[in-house]
Amino acid sequence: LERHLAAVTKFWRGEDVTRPMRKLDLGLSSDGLIGCGVGTPHRAYVWVKNRSHNLDQYLAYRAALAKQRQERARGQSPQPPAYPPQVVRDATIDIKGLHWAGRYRIEWWDTYRGEIVTQSVGRVRRGALTLQVPELVFDVAVKLVRLNWWEQS
């Protein structure tokens, strides 16, 4: 299962998962999204998924892509498989339950490769932070780390 869990392992590497965490209050602006989050006031972990993305359909799509490559290698003209779910655009996520005020490093993670896609810094006010969700086809993970006053990012 190492191949399947490698991305999860990379996301959690170096994190103290033994400390008590609580569920975060998430507000998603789009009905096309579903999400959950846990954390402490200093570190938070959020997962956001496109509702139209389905694992069974995705696996069938990947099998159809492999079949398409075989047919192309044989000189045939394969039909492209039709799976990609509807892309969710211009959505936001409100995260409540963070430290009352301060800055957080925001890391958006590719859940299939286990890599940081982009990083930024956001400012929390009254324990809440609003993030602009990138265009979402499948799912994405977000890691929030509270910065000390002297840290840049």
Tab-separated table of N, CA and C in Angstrom:
chain	number	residue	atom	x	y	z
A	1	LEU	N	0.802	-1.208	0.000
A	1	LEU	CA	0.000	0.000	0.000
A	1	LEU	C	0.841	1.266	0.000
A	2	GLU	N	2.162	1.111	0.002
A	2	GLU	CA	3.031	2.282	0.062
A	2	GLU	C	2.756	3.264	-1.072
A	3	ARG	N	2.521	2.748	-2.267
A	3	ARG	CA	2.254	3.616	-3.415
A	3	ARG	C	0.987	4.444	-3.190
A	4	HIS	N	-0.003	3.851	-2.553
A	4	HIS	CA	-1.270	4.537	-2.345
A	4	HIS	C	-1.209	5.534	-1.186
A	5	LEU	N	-0.383	5.245	-0.193
A	5	LEU	CA	-0.333	6.084	0.998
A	5	LEU	C	0.860	7.035	1.027
A	6	ALA	N	1.657	7.064	-0.021
A	6	ALA	CA	2.847	7.920	-0.040
A	6	ALA	C	2.490	9.394	0.109
A	7	ALA	N	1.442	9.849	-0.555
A	7	ALA	CA	1.054	11.261	-0.474
A	7	ALA	C	0.595	11.624	0.933
A	8	VAL	N	-0.153	10.737	1.569
A	8	VAL	CA	-0.615	10.972	2.935
A	8	VAL	C	0.576	11.022	3.887
A	9	THR	N	1.527	10.129	3.694
A	9	THR	CA	2.731	10.094	4.521
A	9	THR	C	3.500	11.407	4.412
A	10	LYS	N	3.635	11.923	3.193
A	10	LYS	CA	4.358	13.193	2.996
A	10	LYS	C	3.637	14.347	3.678
A	11	PHE	N	2.302	14.361	3.595
A	11	PHE	CA	1.517	15.442	4.211
A	11	PHE	C	1.719	15.465	5.721
A	12	TRP	N	1.691	14.291	6.364
A	12	TRP	CA	1.769	14.216	7.819
A	12	TRP	C	3.191	14.144	8.365
A	13	ARG	N	4.207	14.025	7.496
A	13	ARG	CA	5.598	13.930	7.958
A	13	ARG	C	5.959	15.150	8.814
A	14	GLY	N	6.510	14.890	9.981
A	14	GLY	CA	6.955	15.965	10.867
A	14	GLY	C	5.856	16.562	11.729
A	15	GLU	N	4.629	16.108	11.580
A	15	GLU	CA	3.517	16.638	12.370
A	15	GLU	C	3.329	15.790	13.627
A	16	ASP	N	2.970	16.439	14.713
A	16	ASP	CA	2.709	15.734	15.969
A	16	ASP	C	1.229	15.365	16.014
A	17	VAL	N	0.914	14.156	15.599
A	17	VAL	CA	-0.486	13.720	15.545
A	17	VAL	C	-0.979	13.180	16.886
A	18	THR	N	-0.105	13.172	17.900
A	18	THR	CA	-0.516	12.679	19.215
A	18	THR	C	-1.176	13.774	20.051
A	19	ARG	N	-0.991	15.036	19.688
A	19	ARG	CA	-1.601	16.100	20.491
A	19	ARG	C	-3.111	16.139	20.223
A	20	PRO	N	-3.881	16.544	21.219
A	20	PRO	CA	-5.335	16.581	21.036
A	20	PRO	C	-5.734	17.637	20.004
A	21	MET	N	-6.598	17.236	19.094
A	21	MET	CA	-7.118	18.144	18.072
A	21	MET	C	-8.634	18.136	18.157
A	22	ARG	N	-9.205	19.195	17.636
A	22	ARG	CA	-10.659	19.260	17.593
A	22	ARG	C	-11.120	19.555	16.175
A	23	LYS	N	-12.362	19.275	15.942
A	23	LYS	CA	-12.939	19.514	14.627
A	23	LYS	C	-13.054	21.020	14.399
A	24	LEU	N	-12.689	21.461	13.185
A	24	LEU	CA	-12.807	22.866	12.834
A	24	LEU	C	-14.161	23.119	12.187
A	25	ASP	N	-14.651	24.337	12.342
A	25	ASP	CA	-15.904	24.737	11.716
A	25	ASP	C	-15.573	25.289	10.327
A	26	LEU	N	-16.054	24.605	9.286
A	26	LEU	CA	-15.789	25.019	7.911
A	26	LEU	C	-17.062	25.537	7.260
A	27	GLY	N	-16.925	26.605	6.504
A	27	GLY	CA	-18.032	27.136	5.709
A	27	GLY	C	-17.597	27.176	4.254
A	28	LEU	N	-18.250	26.375	3.417
A	28	LEU	CA	-17.903	26.302	1.997
A	28	LEU	C	-18.911	27.106	1.190
A	29	SER	N	-18.425	27.930	0.276
A	29	SER	CA	-19.303	28.811	-0.491
A	29	SER	C	-19.986	28.115	-1.659
A	30	SER	N	-19.566	26.924	-2.006
A	30	SER	CA	-20.114	26.217	-3.160
A	30	SER	C	-20.742	24.897	-2.725
A	31	ASP	N	-21.919	24.596	-3.267
A	31	ASP	CA	-22.553	23.302	-3.006
A	31	ASP	C	-21.776	22.171	-3.662
A	32	GLY	N	-20.875	22.504	-4.599
A	32	GLY	CA	-20.082	21.490	-5.282
A	32	GLY	C	-18.915	20.978	-4.467
A	33	LEU	N	-18.728	21.519	-3.254
A	33	LEU	CA	-17.610	21.124	-2.406
A	33	LEU	C	-18.094	20.496	-1.112
A	34	ILE	N	-17.261	19.630	-0.581
A	34	ILE	CA	-17.467	19.067	0.754
A	34	ILE	C	-16.092	19.064	1.419
A	35	GLY	N	-16.055	19.233	2.730
A	35	GLY	CA	-14.756	19.271	3.391
A	35	GLY	C	-14.839	18.967	4.865
A	36	CYS	N	-13.669	18.768	5.451
A	36	CYS	CA	-13.563	18.556	6.885
A	36	CYS	C	-12.203	19.071	7.332
A	37	GLY	N	-12.112	19.368	8.616
A	37	GLY	CA	-10.857	19.874	9.131
A	37	GLY	C	-10.701	19.593	10.612
A	38	VAL	N	-9.463	19.404	11.028
A	38	VAL	CA	-9.124	19.218	12.435
A	38	VAL	C	-7.897	20.064	12.732
A	39	GLY	N	-7.683	20.318	14.018
A	39	GLY	CA	-6.477	21.044	14.371
A	39	GLY	C	-6.526	21.637	15.754
A	40	THR	N	-5.571	22.499	15.989
A	40	THR	CA	-5.443	23.256	17.222
A	40	THR	C	-5.444	24.721	16.804
A	41	PRO	N	-5.446	25.645	17.754
A	41	PRO	CA	-5.364	27.050	17.351
A	41	PRO	C	-4.065	27.401	16.612
A	42	HIS	N	-3.039	26.540	16.704
A	42	HIS	CA	-1.747	26.850	16.084
A	42	HIS	C	-1.476	26.092	14.783
A	43	ARG	N	-2.122	24.952	14.603
A	43	ARG	CA	-1.935	24.159	13.387
A	43	ARG	C	-3.277	23.567	12.995
A	44	ALA	N	-3.573	23.610	11.706
A	44	ALA	CA	-4.849	23.066	11.236
A	44	ALA	C	-4.628	22.292	9.935
A	45	TYR	N	-5.491	21.297	9.727
A	45	TYR	CA	-5.394	20.414	8.574
A	45	TYR	C	-6.800	20.287	7.980
A	46	VAL	N	-6.930	20.631	6.709
A	46	VAL	CA	-8.236	20.672	6.059
A	46	VAL	C	-8.175	19.872	4.767
A	47	TRP	N	-9.254	19.188	4.452
A	47	TRP	CA	-9.391	18.458	3.194
A	47	TRP	C	-10.666	18.944	2.520
A	48	VAL	N	-10.564	19.308	1.245
A	48	VAL	CA	-11.707	19.794	0.468
A	48	VAL	C	-11.818	18.932	-0.779
A	49	LYS	N	-13.032	18.441	-1.051
A	49	LYS	CA	-13.268	17.526	-2.165
A	49	LYS	C	-14.375	18.047	-3.065
A	50	ASN	N	-14.200	17.856	-4.364
A	50	ASN	CA	-15.232	18.134	-5.350
A	50	ASN	C	-16.277	17.028	-5.219
A	51	ARG	N	-17.529	17.401	-4.956
A	51	ARG	CA	-18.594	16.401	-4.745
A	51	ARG	C	-18.813	15.509	-5.966
A	52	SER	N	-18.541	16.030	-7.169
A	52	SER	CA	-18.798	15.232	-8.373
A	52	SER	C	-17.672	14.242	-8.669
A	53	HIS	N	-16.600	14.284	-7.875
A	53	HIS	CA	-15.501	13.329	-8.028
A	53	HIS	C	-15.849	12.069	-7.257
A	54	ASN	N	-15.795	10.931	-7.932
A	54	ASN	CA	-16.178	9.652	-7.350
A	54	ASN	C	-15.044	8.668	-7.597
A	55	LEU	N	-14.586	7.974	-6.576
A	55	LEU	CA	-13.438	7.082	-6.697
A	55	LEU	C	-13.682	5.961	-7.702
A	56	ASP	N	-14.860	5.353	-7.673
A	56	ASP	CA	-15.148	4.265	-8.615
A	56	ASP	C	-15.078	4.756	-10.064
A	57	GLN	N	-15.674	5.904	-10.319
A	57	GLN	CA	-15.628	6.464	-11.674
A	57	GLN	C	-14.195	6.839	-12.060
A	58	TYR	N	-13.433	7.362	-11.100
A	58	TYR	CA	-12.054	7.741	-11.369
A	58	TYR	C	-11.212	6.519	-11.737
A	59	LEU	N	-11.384	5.412	-11.005
A	59	LEU	CA	-10.633	4.191	-11.315
A	59	LEU	C	-11.024	3.637	-12.687
A	60	ALA	N	-12.307	3.689	-13.017
A	60	ALA	CA	-12.761	3.254	-14.343
A	60	ALA	C	-12.168	4.156	-15.422
A	61	TYR	N	-12.084	5.453	-15.147
A	61	TYR	CA	-11.491	6.418	-16.081
A	61	TYR	C	-10.015	6.102	-16.315
A	62	ARG	N	-9.270	5.824	-15.223
A	62	ARG	CA	-7.847	5.495	-15.360
A	62	ARG	C	-7.665	4.202	-16.157
A	63	ALA	N	-8.543	3.222	-15.978
A	63	ALA	CA	-8.479	1.976	-16.756
A	63	ALA	C	-8.766	2.266	-18.230
A	64	ALA	N	-9.728	3.148	-18.495
A	64	ALA	CA	-10.058	3.511	-19.880
A	64	ALA	C	-8.883	4.246	-20.533
A	65	LEU	N	-8.161	5.061	-19.769
A	65	LEU	CA	-6.977	5.744	-20.310
A	65	LEU	C	-5.905	4.735	-20.697
A	66	ALA	N	-5.699	3.729	-19.852
A	66	ALA	CA	-4.711	2.681	-20.164
A	66	ALA	C	-5.114	1.931	-21.426
A	67	LYS	N	-6.393	1.623	-21.553
A	67	LYS	CA	-6.891	0.941	-22.749
A	67	LYS	C	-6.696	1.824	-23.989
A	68	GLN	N	-6.924	3.120	-23.824
A	68	GLN	CA	-6.741	4.065	-24.927
A	68	GLN	C	-5.279	4.084	-25.380
A	69	ARG	N	-4.334	4.062	-24.442
A	69	ARG	CA	-2.918	4.042	-24.800
A	69	ARG	C	-2.562	2.768	-25.566
A	70	GLN	N	-3.115	1.633	-25.145
A	70	GLN	CA	-2.866	0.372	-25.850
A	70	GLN	C	-3.403	0.425	-27.274
A	71	GLU	N	-4.610	0.937	-27.438
A	71	GLU	CA	-5.214	1.023	-28.773
A	71	GLU	C	-4.411	1.964	-29.667
A	72	ARG	N	-3.939	3.061	-29.107
A	72	ARG	CA	-3.137	4.008	-29.885
A	72	ARG	C	-1.820	3.360	-30.311
A	73	ALA	N	-1.216	2.559	-29.406
A	73	ALA	CA	0.034	1.861	-29.719
A	73	ALA	C	-0.171	0.838	-30.832
A	74	ARG	N	-1.363	0.289	-30.944
A	74	ARG	CA	-1.693	-0.676	-32.000
A	74	ARG	C	-2.087	-0.004	-33.311
A	75	GLY	N	-2.101	1.323	-33.332
A	75	GLY	CA	-2.460	2.045	-34.548
A	75	GLY	C	-3.953	2.278	-34.703
A	76	GLN	N	-4.718	1.996	-33.672
A	76	GLN	CA	-6.161	2.225	-33.719
A	76	GLN	C	-6.478	3.654	-33.306
A	77	SER	N	-7.690	4.091	-33.561
A	77	SER	CA	-8.143	5.431	-33.177
A	77	SER	C	-9.121	5.302	-32.007
A	78	PRO	N	-8.622	5.357	-30.790
A	78	PRO	CA	-9.504	5.166	-29.633
A	78	PRO	C	-10.356	6.401	-29.346
A	79	GLN	N	-11.487	6.161	-28.719
A	79	GLN	CA	-12.341	7.247	-28.250
A	79	GLN	C	-11.821	7.719	-26.889
A	80	PRO	N	-11.754	9.020	-26.675
A	80	PRO	CA	-11.285	9.484	-25.363
A	80	PRO	C	-12.305	9.146	-24.277
A	81	PRO	N	-11.822	8.671	-23.124
A	81	PRO	CA	-12.754	8.368	-22.028
A	81	PRO	C	-13.351	9.652	-21.464
A	82	ALA	N	-14.583	9.566	-21.048
A	82	ALA	CA	-15.273	10.741	-20.508
A	82	ALA	C	-15.512	10.564	-19.015
A	83	TYR	N	-14.664	11.158	-18.214
A	83	TYR	CA	-14.918	11.143	-16.778
A	83	TYR	C	-14.808	12.507	-16.135
A	84	PRO	N	-13.788	13.274	-16.443
A	84	PRO	CA	-13.483	14.407	-15.570
A	84	PRO	C	-14.727	15.102	-15.025
A	85	PRO	N	-14.825	15.202	-13.699
A	85	PRO	CA	-15.972	15.855	-13.085
A	85	PRO	C	-15.989	17.345	-13.391
A	86	GLN	N	-17.110	17.948	-13.121
A	86	GLN	CA	-17.250	19.383	-13.335
A	86	GLN	C	-16.292	20.124	-12.411
A	87	VAL	N	-15.543	21.071	-12.962
A	87	VAL	CA	-14.571	21.842	-12.194
A	87	VAL	C	-15.308	22.866	-11.331
A	88	VAL	N	-14.922	22.951	-10.050
A	88	VAL	CA	-15.485	23.953	-9.146
A	88	VAL	C	-14.563	25.163	-9.179
A	89	ARG	N	-15.144	26.320	-9.520
A	89	ARG	CA	-14.363	27.563	-9.638
A	89	ARG	C	-14.913	28.634	-8.684
A	90	ASP	N	-14.055	29.577	-8.352
A	90	ASP	CA	-14.439	30.764	-7.575
A	90	ASP	C	-15.121	30.423	-6.254
A	91	ALA	N	-14.638	29.426	-5.574
A	91	ALA	CA	-15.205	29.043	-4.277
A	91	ALA	C	-14.296	29.540	-3.155
A	92	THR	N	-14.886	29.734	-2.007
A	92	THR	CA	-14.115	30.110	-0.819
A	92	THR	C	-14.436	29.144	0.311
A	93	ILE	N	-13.526	29.118	1.269
A	93	ILE	CA	-13.731	28.294	2.461
A	93	ILE	C	-13.425	29.169	3.676
A	94	ASP	N	-14.358	29.217	4.611
A	94	ASP	CA	-14.178	29.936	5.872
A	94	ASP	C	-13.799	28.905	6.934
A	95	ILE	N	-12.676	29.136	7.590
A	95	ILE	CA	-12.181	28.219	8.616
A	95	ILE	C	-12.246	28.937	9.954
A	96	LYS	N	-13.022	28.368	10.884
A	96	LYS	CA	-13.161	28.959	12.220
A	96	LYS	C	-12.600	27.990	13.248
A	97	GLY	N	-12.030	28.557	14.310
A	97	GLY	CA	-11.455	27.740	15.372
A	97	GLY	C	-9.947	27.872	15.462
A	98	LEU	N	-9.411	28.869	14.750
A	98	LEU	CA	-7.969	29.119	14.790
A	98	LEU	C	-7.666	30.086	15.934
A	99	HIS	N	-6.391	30.436	16.116
A	99	HIS	CA	-5.997	31.413	17.125
A	99	HIS	C	-6.723	32.730	16.842
A	100	TRP	N	-7.028	33.503	17.889
A	100	TRP	CA	-7.844	34.707	17.757
A	100	TRP	C	-7.305	35.682	16.705
A	101	ALA	N	-6.005	35.864	16.626
A	101	ALA	CA	-5.413	36.785	15.641
A	101	ALA	C	-4.015	36.288	15.302
A	102	GLY	N	-3.531	36.698	14.150
A	102	GLY	CA	-2.180	36.330	13.755
A	102	GLY	C	-2.099	35.954	12.293
A	103	ARG	N	-0.915	35.513	11.920
A	103	ARG	CA	-0.670	35.109	10.529
A	103	ARG	C	-0.420	33.608	10.476
A	104	TYR	N	-0.874	33.015	9.375
A	104	TYR	CA	-0.699	31.579	9.156
A	104	TYR	C	-0.061	31.345	7.794
A	105	ARG	N	0.862	30.394	7.740
A	105	ARG	CA	1.372	29.908	6.455
A	105	ARG	C	0.326	28.931	5.927
A	106	ILE	N	-0.081	29.126	4.696
A	106	ILE	CA	-1.119	28.306	4.074
A	106	ILE	C	-0.458	27.476	2.983
A	107	GLU	N	-0.502	26.163	3.129
A	107	GLU	CA	0.077	25.241	2.149
A	107	GLU	C	-1.047	24.451	1.491
A	108	TRP	N	-1.169	24.560	0.163
A	108	TRP	CA	-2.136	23.777	-0.598
A	108	TRP	C	-1.410	22.553	-1.131
A	109	TRP	N	-1.907	21.348	-0.808
A	109	TRP	CA	-1.235	20.093	-1.134
A	109	TRP	C	-1.982	19.322	-2.213
A	110	ASP	N	-1.228	18.791	-3.175
A	110	ASP	CA	-1.760	17.847	-4.155
A	110	ASP	C	-1.893	16.512	-3.433
A	111	THR	N	-3.107	16.004	-3.310
A	111	THR	CA	-3.350	14.795	-2.524
A	111	THR	C	-2.929	13.523	-3.238
A	112	TYR	N	-2.598	13.595	-4.512
A	112	TYR	CA	-2.175	12.401	-5.251
A	112	TYR	C	-0.657	12.292	-5.314
A	113	ARG	N	0.032	13.419	-5.370
A	113	ARG	CA	1.498	13.410	-5.436
A	113	ARG	C	2.152	13.642	-4.080
A	114	GLY	N	1.423	14.217	-3.150
A	114	GLY	CA	1.998	14.523	-1.846
A	114	GLY	C	2.982	15.664	-1.918
A	115	GLU	N	2.633	16.694	-2.696
A	115	GLU	CA	3.510	17.852	-2.883
A	115	GLU	C	2.744	19.138	-2.624
A	116	ILE	N	3.467	20.137	-2.144
A	116	ILE	CA	2.870	21.457	-1.968
A	116	ILE	C	2.725	22.086	-3.346
A	117	VAL	N	1.505	22.484	-3.687
A	117	VAL	CA	1.232	23.115	-4.976
A	117	VAL	C	1.531	24.602	-4.898
A	118	THR	N	1.093	25.228	-3.815
A	118	THR	CA	1.323	26.653	-3.631
A	118	THR	C	1.321	26.984	-2.145
A	119	GLN	N	1.999	28.083	-1.800
A	119	GLN	CA	2.083	28.564	-0.421
A	119	GLN	C	1.767	30.041	-0.381
A	120	SER	N	1.167	30.476	0.697
A	120	SER	CA	0.929	31.900	0.901
A	120	SER	C	0.822	32.150	2.399
A	121	VAL	N	0.608	33.393	2.755
A	121	VAL	CA	0.420	33.767	4.155
A	121	VAL	C	-0.932	34.461	4.261
A	122	GLY	N	-1.712	34.065	5.258
A	122	GLY	CA	-3.021	34.679	5.477
A	122	GLY	C	-3.126	35.204	6.892
A	123	ARG	N	-3.962	36.221	7.050
A	123	ARG	CA	-4.144	36.845	8.352
A	123	ARG	C	-5.491	36.443	8.936
A	124	VAL	N	-5.451	35.950	10.172
A	124	VAL	CA	-6.650	35.524	10.888
A	124	VAL	C	-7.185	36.693	11.703
A	125	ARG	N	-8.492	36.852	11.675
A	125	ARG	CA	-9.159	37.853	12.498
A	125	ARG	C	-10.307	37.176	13.233
A	126	ARG	N	-10.311	37.361	14.547
A	126	ARG	CA	-11.353	36.767	15.397
A	126	ARG	C	-11.468	35.257	15.229
A	127	GLY	N	-10.343	34.611	15.050
A	127	GLY	CA	-10.308	33.156	14.979
A	127	GLY	C	-10.772	32.562	13.665
A	128	ALA	N	-10.964	33.406	12.638
A	128	ALA	CA	-11.466	32.905	11.352
A	128	ALA	C	-10.556	33.349	10.204
A	129	LEU	N	-10.499	32.513	9.202
A	129	LEU	CA	-9.691	32.779	8.015
A	129	LEU	C	-10.499	32.363	6.790
A	130	THR	N	-10.528	33.232	5.781
A	130	THR	CA	-11.215	32.911	4.530
A	130	THR	C	-10.169	32.672	3.452
A	131	LEU	N	-10.288	31.532	2.770
A	131	LEU	CA	-9.346	31.165	1.712
A	131	LEU	C	-10.071	31.035	0.383
A	132	GLN	N	-9.404	31.450	-0.672
A	132	GLN	CA	-9.898	31.242	-2.032
A	132	GLN	C	-9.448	29.856	-2.477
A	133	VAL	N	-10.401	28.976	-2.757
A	133	VAL	CA	-10.081	27.608	-3.176
A	133	VAL	C	-9.654	27.644	-4.642
A	134	PRO	N	-8.523	27.015	-4.981
A	134	PRO	CA	-8.132	26.970	-6.398
A	134	PRO	C	-9.145	26.144	-7.195
A	135	GLU	N	-9.111	26.291	-8.526
A	135	GLU	CA	-9.997	25.482	-9.363
A	135	GLU	C	-9.826	24.027	-8.962
A	136	LEU	N	-10.935	23.361	-8.691
A	136	LEU	CA	-10.855	22.031	-8.101
A	136	LEU	C	-11.556	20.994	-8.965
A	137	VAL	N	-10.761	20.026	-9.455
A	137	VAL	CA	-11.314	18.914	-10.216
A	137	VAL	C	-11.538	17.730	-9.285
A	138	PHE	N	-10.548	17.381	-8.460
A	138	PHE	CA	-10.647	16.212	-7.587
A	138	PHE	C	-10.737	16.648	-6.127
A	139	ASP	N	-9.591	16.777	-5.452
A	139	ASP	CA	-9.576	17.223	-4.069
A	139	ASP	C	-8.241	17.882	-3.768
A	140	VAL	N	-8.172	18.512	-2.604
A	140	VAL	CA	-6.966	19.214	-2.192
A	140	VAL	C	-6.911	19.195	-0.664
A	141	ALA	N	-5.691	19.191	-0.132
A	141	ALA	CA	-5.494	19.284	1.313
A	141	ALA	C	-4.834	20.624	1.618
A	142	VAL	N	-5.143	21.161	2.788
A	142	VAL	CA	-4.587	22.448	3.203
A	142	VAL	C	-3.988	22.275	4.590
A	143	LYS	N	-2.769	22.768	4.730
A	143	LYS	CA	-2.102	22.753	6.034
A	143	LYS	C	-1.899	24.213	6.439
A	144	LEU	N	-2.359	24.556	7.650
A	144	LEU	CA	-2.225	25.917	8.171
A	144	LEU	C	-1.298	25.886	9.380
A	145	VAL	N	-0.262	26.704	9.361
A	145	VAL	CA	0.717	26.748	10.449
A	145	VAL	C	0.821	28.186	10.930
A	146	ARG	N	0.536	28.397	12.221
A	146	ARG	CA	0.606	29.748	12.779
A	146	ARG	C	2.054	30.212	12.828
A	147	LEU	N	2.278	31.425	12.350
A	147	LEU	CA	3.616	31.998	12.329
A	147	LEU	C	3.858	32.849	13.569
A	148	ASN	N	5.084	32.826	14.056
A	148	ASN	CA	5.481	33.752	15.121
A	148	ASN	C	5.645	35.142	14.531
A	149	TRP	N	5.659	36.153	15.355
A	149	TRP	CA	5.716	37.513	14.861
A	149	TRP	C	6.951	37.807	14.020
A	150	TRP	N	8.054	37.086	14.249
A	150	TRP	CA	9.293	37.360	13.525
A	150	TRP	C	9.418	36.550	12.228
A	151	GLU	N	8.563	35.576	12.015
A	151	GLU	CA	8.662	34.728	10.823
A	151	GLU	C	8.006	35.401	9.627
A	152	GLN	N	8.660	35.275	8.480
A	152	GLN	CA	8.125	35.839	7.231
A	152	GLN	C	7.119	34.910	6.595
A	153	SER	N	7.460	33.614	6.498
A	153	SER	CA	6.522	32.645	5.903
A	153	SER	C	6.894	31.236	6.309
